[in-house]
Amino acid sequence: MKPRTLAILAGFSYLVIFFAAIFANFMVLEAILENPLETVQQERFLVGLGIFAFMLTVIFDAVVAWALYELYREHKLSGLSTIFRLIHATVMGVAIAMLPLALDLTSNQEILQQVEIFNTIWLLGLFFFGVHLILLAKILDKPQIIRILLLLAGIMYMVDTTAHFMLPNYEDYASVFLMLVAVPSILGEMSFAIWLLVKGGKDLH
């Protein structure tokens, strides 16, 4: 497959991941957290769509991992970067498997506990994703600003996950950590996706 085709495939997959994750997190998961039992019992179709959207993120995560590996396979860190992204996708798949179990639960507490298990496993996956982003930043030779943003995002994913498990008063700083992760992550990964769609692979023929 030509480098330009691989870049477009990776960029498109990134966008699918981005929009599917937004829907699953903010339209479905947030609804469950606000009204657990009511959402699970009365909005079962919506919850199912959310789970499906999460599954799409895993599928296209694997597509991105493969496309980026093929695109930058000559770089010595490409294989290692791919492995860490696939680890993240695998852990995310395990996390998603926790959500359907909540559909048959009959109390708010049980449902919230199941979602908490999902979040905990997901956090572990984000640590490995952070390693992937750091390696990806080292693999890219341009554009420099995207490299910096991806590097910062990778570091902050790892720091945030570590803080979740090590800081007893993490919730006091949750909003700060969210901002430190979200800003470089959204700017870096969206910019990278757009760059892949517009310019990626053109100088690799």
Coordinates of C-alpha atoms in Angstrom, one line a residue:
M1 CA 0.0 0.0 0.0
K2 CA 1.3 3.4 -0.9
P3 CA 2.5 5.8 1.9
R4 CA -0.1 8.4 0.9
T5 CA -2.9 5.8 1.1
L6 CA -1.6 4.6 4.5
A7 CA -1.6 8.2 5.8
I8 CA -5.1 8.8 4.7
L9 CA -6.3 5.5 6.2
A10 CA -4.6 6.4 9.5
G11 CA -6.0 9.9 9.5
F12 CA -9.5 8.7 8.8
S13 CA -9.3 6.1 11.5
Y14 CA -8.2 8.7 14.0
L15 CA -11.3 10.8 13.2
V16 CA -13.5 7.7 13.7
I17 CA -11.9 7.1 17.0
F18 CA -12.3 10.7 18.0
F19 CA -16.0 11.0 17.2
A20 CA -16.9 7.5 18.5
A21 CA -15.2 8.2 21.8
I22 CA -16.9 11.5 22.2
F23 CA -20.3 9.9 21.7
A24 CA -19.6 6.9 23.9
N25 CA -18.1 9.0 26.7
F26 CA -20.2 12.1 26.8
M27 CA -23.6 10.9 25.4
V28 CA -23.7 7.4 27.0
L29 CA -21.3 7.0 29.9
E30 CA -22.1 10.4 31.4
A31 CA -25.8 9.5 31.2
I32 CA -25.2 6.2 33.0
L33 CA -23.2 8.0 35.7
E34 CA -26.0 10.6 36.2
N35 CA -28.9 8.1 36.3
P36 CA -27.5 4.6 36.3
L37 CA -30.5 2.3 36.7
E38 CA -32.9 4.5 34.7
T39 CA -30.4 4.8 31.8
V40 CA -29.6 1.1 31.7
Q41 CA -33.3 0.0 31.8
Q42 CA -35.0 2.7 29.8
E43 CA -32.2 3.7 27.3
R44 CA -30.9 0.2 26.6
F45 CA -30.5 0.9 22.8
L46 CA -28.5 4.1 23.6
V47 CA -26.3 2.2 26.0
G48 CA -25.8 -0.5 23.3
L49 CA -24.8 2.1 20.8
G50 CA -22.3 3.5 23.3
I51 CA -20.7 0.1 23.8
F52 CA -20.6 -0.4 20.0
A53 CA -18.9 3.0 19.6
F54 CA -16.3 2.0 22.2
M55 CA -15.7 -1.2 20.2
L56 CA -15.2 0.9 17.1
T57 CA -12.5 2.8 18.8
V58 CA -10.7 -0.5 19.5
I59 CA -11.0 -1.7 15.9
F60 CA -9.8 1.6 14.4
D61 CA -7.0 1.8 17.1
A62 CA -5.7 -1.4 15.6
V63 CA -6.0 0.0 12.1
V64 CA -4.1 3.1 13.1
A65 CA -1.4 1.0 14.8
W66 CA -1.0 -1.1 11.6
A67 CA -1.1 1.9 9.2
L68 CA 1.5 3.9 11.2
Y69 CA 3.7 0.9 11.4
E70 CA 3.7 0.4 7.7
L71 CA 4.1 4.2 7.1
Y72 CA 7.2 4.4 9.4
R73 CA 8.4 0.9 9.4
E74 CA 12.0 1.9 8.5
H75 CA 12.3 3.7 11.9
K76 CA 13.8 1.6 14.6
L77 CA 11.1 2.6 17.1
S78 CA 8.2 1.9 14.9
G79 CA 7.7 -1.7 16.0
L80 CA 7.9 -0.8 19.7
S81 CA 5.4 2.0 19.2
T82 CA 3.0 -0.3 17.5
I83 CA 3.2 -2.9 20.3
F84 CA 2.3 -0.3 22.9
R85 CA -0.6 1.0 20.9
L86 CA -1.9 -2.6 20.5
I87 CA -1.5 -3.2 24.2
H88 CA -3.6 -0.2 24.8
A89 CA -6.2 -1.5 22.3
T90 CA -6.2 -4.9 24.0
V91 CA -6.7 -3.4 27.5
M92 CA -9.4 -1.2 26.2
G93 CA -11.2 -4.2 24.8
V94 CA -11.1 -5.9 28.2
A95 CA -12.5 -2.7 29.7
I96 CA -15.4 -2.6 27.3
A97 CA -16.3 -6.2 28.1
M98 CA -17.2 -4.9 31.6
L99 CA -20.0 -2.6 30.3
P100 CA -22.5 -5.2 28.9
L101 CA -22.5 -6.8 32.3
A102 CA -24.1 -3.7 33.7
L103 CA -27.1 -4.1 31.5
D104 CA -28.6 -6.8 33.7
L105 CA -27.8 -5.2 37.1
T106 CA -30.7 -3.9 39.2
S107 CA -29.3 -1.3 41.5
N108 CA -27.5 2.1 41.0
Q109 CA -24.6 1.0 43.2
E110 CA -24.0 -2.2 41.3
I111 CA -24.1 -0.4 37.9
L112 CA -21.7 2.4 39.1
Q113 CA -19.3 -0.3 40.5
Q114 CA -19.3 -1.9 37.1
V115 CA -18.6 1.4 35.4
E116 CA -15.8 2.0 37.9
I117 CA -14.2 -1.3 36.9
F118 CA -14.4 -0.1 33.3
N119 CA -12.8 3.2 34.1
T120 CA -10.0 1.6 36.1
I121 CA -9.0 -0.8 33.3
W122 CA -9.3 2.0 30.8
L123 CA -6.9 4.1 32.8
L124 CA -4.3 1.3 32.8
G125 CA -4.7 1.2 29.0
L126 CA -4.0 4.9 28.8
F127 CA -0.7 4.5 30.5
F128 CA 0.5 2.2 27.6
F129 CA -1.1 4.7 25.1
G130 CA 1.0 7.4 26.6
V131 CA 4.2 5.4 26.0
H132 CA 3.0 4.9 22.4
L133 CA 2.6 8.7 21.9
I134 CA 6.0 9.4 23.3
L135 CA 7.6 6.9 20.9
L136 CA 5.5 8.3 18.0
A137 CA 6.7 11.8 18.8
K138 CA 10.3 10.4 18.4
I139 CA 9.4 8.7 15.2
L140 CA 7.9 11.7 13.4
D141 CA 10.4 14.0 11.8
K142 CA 7.8 16.8 11.2
P143 CA 5.9 18.9 11.9
Q144 CA 7.7 19.9 15.0
I145 CA 4.7 21.4 16.9
I146 CA 2.7 18.1 16.5
R147 CA 5.7 16.2 17.8
I148 CA 5.9 18.4 20.9
L149 CA 2.1 18.1 21.5
L150 CA 2.2 14.3 21.2
L151 CA 5.2 14.1 23.5
L152 CA 3.4 16.2 26.1
A153 CA 0.2 14.2 25.7
G154 CA 2.0 11.0 26.2
I155 CA 3.8 12.2 29.3
M156 CA 0.6 13.5 30.8
Y157 CA -1.4 10.3 30.1
M158 CA 1.3 8.4 32.1
V159 CA 1.4 11.0 34.9
D160 CA -2.4 11.1 35.2
T161 CA -2.8 7.3 35.4
T162 CA 0.0 7.1 38.0
A163 CA -1.6 9.9 40.0
H164 CA -5.0 8.1 40.0
F165 CA -3.5 5.2 41.8
M166 CA -0.9 7.0 44.0
L167 CA -2.6 10.2 45.2
P168 CA -5.2 9.5 47.9
N169 CA -6.7 13.0 47.2
Y170 CA -6.6 12.8 43.4
E171 CA -10.2 14.0 43.2
D172 CA -9.0 17.4 44.6
Y173 CA -6.8 17.8 41.5
A174 CA -8.9 15.9 39.0
S175 CA -9.9 19.0 36.9
V176 CA -6.3 20.1 36.7
F177 CA -5.1 16.7 35.5
L178 CA -8.0 16.6 33.0
M179 CA -6.9 19.9 31.5
L180 CA -3.2 18.8 31.4
V181 CA -4.1 15.7 29.5
A182 CA -6.9 17.0 27.3
V183 CA -5.2 20.1 25.9
P184 CA -2.1 18.5 24.4
S185 CA -4.0 15.3 23.6
I186 CA -6.8 16.9 21.6
L187 CA -4.6 19.4 19.9
G188 CA -1.8 17.0 19.2
E189 CA -3.9 14.0 18.0
M190 CA -6.4 16.0 16.0
S191 CA -3.6 18.0 14.4
F192 CA -1.8 14.8 13.6
A193 CA -5.0 13.3 12.1
I194 CA -5.5 16.3 9.9
W195 CA -1.9 16.4 8.9
L196 CA -2.0 12.7 7.9
L197 CA -5.1 13.4 5.7
V198 CA -3.6 16.5 4.0
K199 CA 0.1 15.9 3.8
G200 CA 1.0 12.5 5.4
G201 CA 3.0 10.1 3.3
K202 CA 3.7 12.6 0.4
D203 CA 7.5 12.6 1.2
L204 CA 7.8 8.9 1.8
H205 CA 7.3 7.6 -1.8

